[in-house]
Amino acid sequence: MTTQTTPVNAVQSSSPAVPARPKVPSVHVRALITWLAIFPLVSIGMLLLGPIMEPWHPILRALLLTALVVPAAVYVVVPKLMAGHGALTRKAVERSAQRAARKSR
């Protein structure tokens, strides 16, 4: 079994229609996205678990809440929000490119 390798430059030059990868969001945008993931999860967790955990020590309440919220945010919510942000960013870039193309005609 033989494999052929193609130089990276040849692959990139043969497919100019492939858009470049979008830039990584700034630290401020990532912080906002993380907050948008964490705040609702903490709020819902406090509403649902608050009555059950009321007699507990605050440290134990925080321990349980963060043990549930952090994995949910890291593995589910933040990736979905980042994907949504990427899709919105790509659409904005495409619209901007279309407007620039129309102006240059």
Coordinates of C-alpha atoms in Angstrom, one line a residue:
M1 CA 0.0 0.0 0.0
T2 CA 1.5 3.3 -1.0
T3 CA 0.5 6.8 0.0
Q4 CA 1.1 9.9 -2.0
T5 CA 1.8 13.1 -0.2
T6 CA 1.0 16.4 -1.8
P7 CA 2.8 19.5 -0.7
V8 CA 0.7 21.8 1.4
N9 CA 1.1 24.7 -1.1
A10 CA -0.2 22.7 -4.0
V11 CA -3.3 21.7 -2.0
Q12 CA -4.0 25.3 -1.0
S13 CA -3.5 26.7 -4.5
S14 CA -5.7 24.1 -6.2
S15 CA -8.8 25.0 -4.1
P16 CA -9.2 28.8 -3.9
A17 CA -12.9 28.5 -3.2
V18 CA -12.3 27.1 0.3
P19 CA -12.6 29.9 2.7
A20 CA -9.9 30.6 5.2
R21 CA -10.5 29.5 8.8
P22 CA -12.0 32.2 10.9
K23 CA -9.9 33.8 13.5
V24 CA -10.1 32.6 17.1
P25 CA -12.5 34.8 19.0
S26 CA -10.8 37.4 21.3
V27 CA -10.4 36.6 25.0
H28 CA -13.3 39.0 25.7
V29 CA -15.7 37.2 23.3
R30 CA -14.7 33.9 24.8
A31 CA -15.3 35.2 28.3
L32 CA -18.7 36.5 27.3
I33 CA -19.6 33.1 25.7
T34 CA -18.4 31.3 28.8
W35 CA -20.5 33.6 31.0
L36 CA -23.5 33.0 28.7
A37 CA -23.1 29.3 29.3
I38 CA -22.4 29.4 33.0
F39 CA -25.0 31.9 34.3
P40 CA -28.1 30.0 33.1
L41 CA -26.7 26.7 34.3
V42 CA -26.0 28.1 37.7
S43 CA -29.4 29.8 37.9
I44 CA -31.2 26.7 36.9
G45 CA -29.1 24.6 39.3
M46 CA -29.8 26.9 42.2
L47 CA -33.6 26.9 41.5
L48 CA -33.7 23.1 41.2
L49 CA -31.2 22.1 43.9
G50 CA -31.6 25.1 46.3
P51 CA -34.5 23.6 48.4
I52 CA -32.7 20.3 48.7
M53 CA -29.3 21.8 49.6
E54 CA -30.6 24.6 51.9
P55 CA -29.5 22.9 55.2
W56 CA -26.1 22.1 53.7
H57 CA -22.9 24.0 54.4
P58 CA -22.3 26.6 51.6
I59 CA -19.1 24.9 50.6
L60 CA -20.9 21.6 50.0
R61 CA -23.6 23.5 48.0
A62 CA -20.9 25.1 45.9
L63 CA -19.1 21.8 45.4
L64 CA -22.2 20.0 44.1
L65 CA -23.4 22.9 41.9
T66 CA -20.0 23.3 40.3
A67 CA -19.5 19.6 39.9
L68 CA -22.7 19.6 37.8
V69 CA -22.4 23.0 36.0
V70 CA -18.7 23.0 34.9
P71 CA -18.8 19.7 33.0
A72 CA -22.1 20.6 31.4
A73 CA -20.7 24.0 30.3
V74 CA -17.3 22.7 29.1
Y75 CA -18.5 19.7 27.2
V76 CA -21.9 20.7 26.0
V77 CA -22.9 24.4 26.2
V78 CA -19.7 26.3 25.4
P79 CA -18.9 24.2 22.3
K80 CA -22.4 24.8 21.0
L81 CA -22.2 28.5 21.6
M82 CA -18.7 28.7 20.0
A83 CA -20.0 26.9 17.0
G84 CA -22.9 29.4 16.8
H85 CA -20.5 32.3 17.1
G86 CA -18.4 30.8 14.3
A87 CA -21.4 30.4 12.1
L88 CA -22.5 34.0 12.7
T89 CA -18.9 35.2 12.1
R90 CA -18.6 33.3 8.8
K91 CA -22.0 34.7 7.6
A92 CA -20.9 38.2 8.4
V93 CA -17.6 37.8 6.6
E94 CA -19.4 36.3 3.5
R95 CA -21.9 39.2 3.5
S96 CA -19.1 41.7 3.8
A97 CA -17.3 40.0 0.9
Q98 CA -20.4 40.1 -1.2
R99 CA -20.9 43.8 -0.5
A100 CA -17.3 44.5 -1.4
A101 CA -17.7 42.6 -4.7
R102 CA -20.9 44.5 -5.6
K103 CA -19.1 47.8 -4.9
S104 CA -16.1 46.9 -7.1
R105 CA -18.3 46.3 -10.1

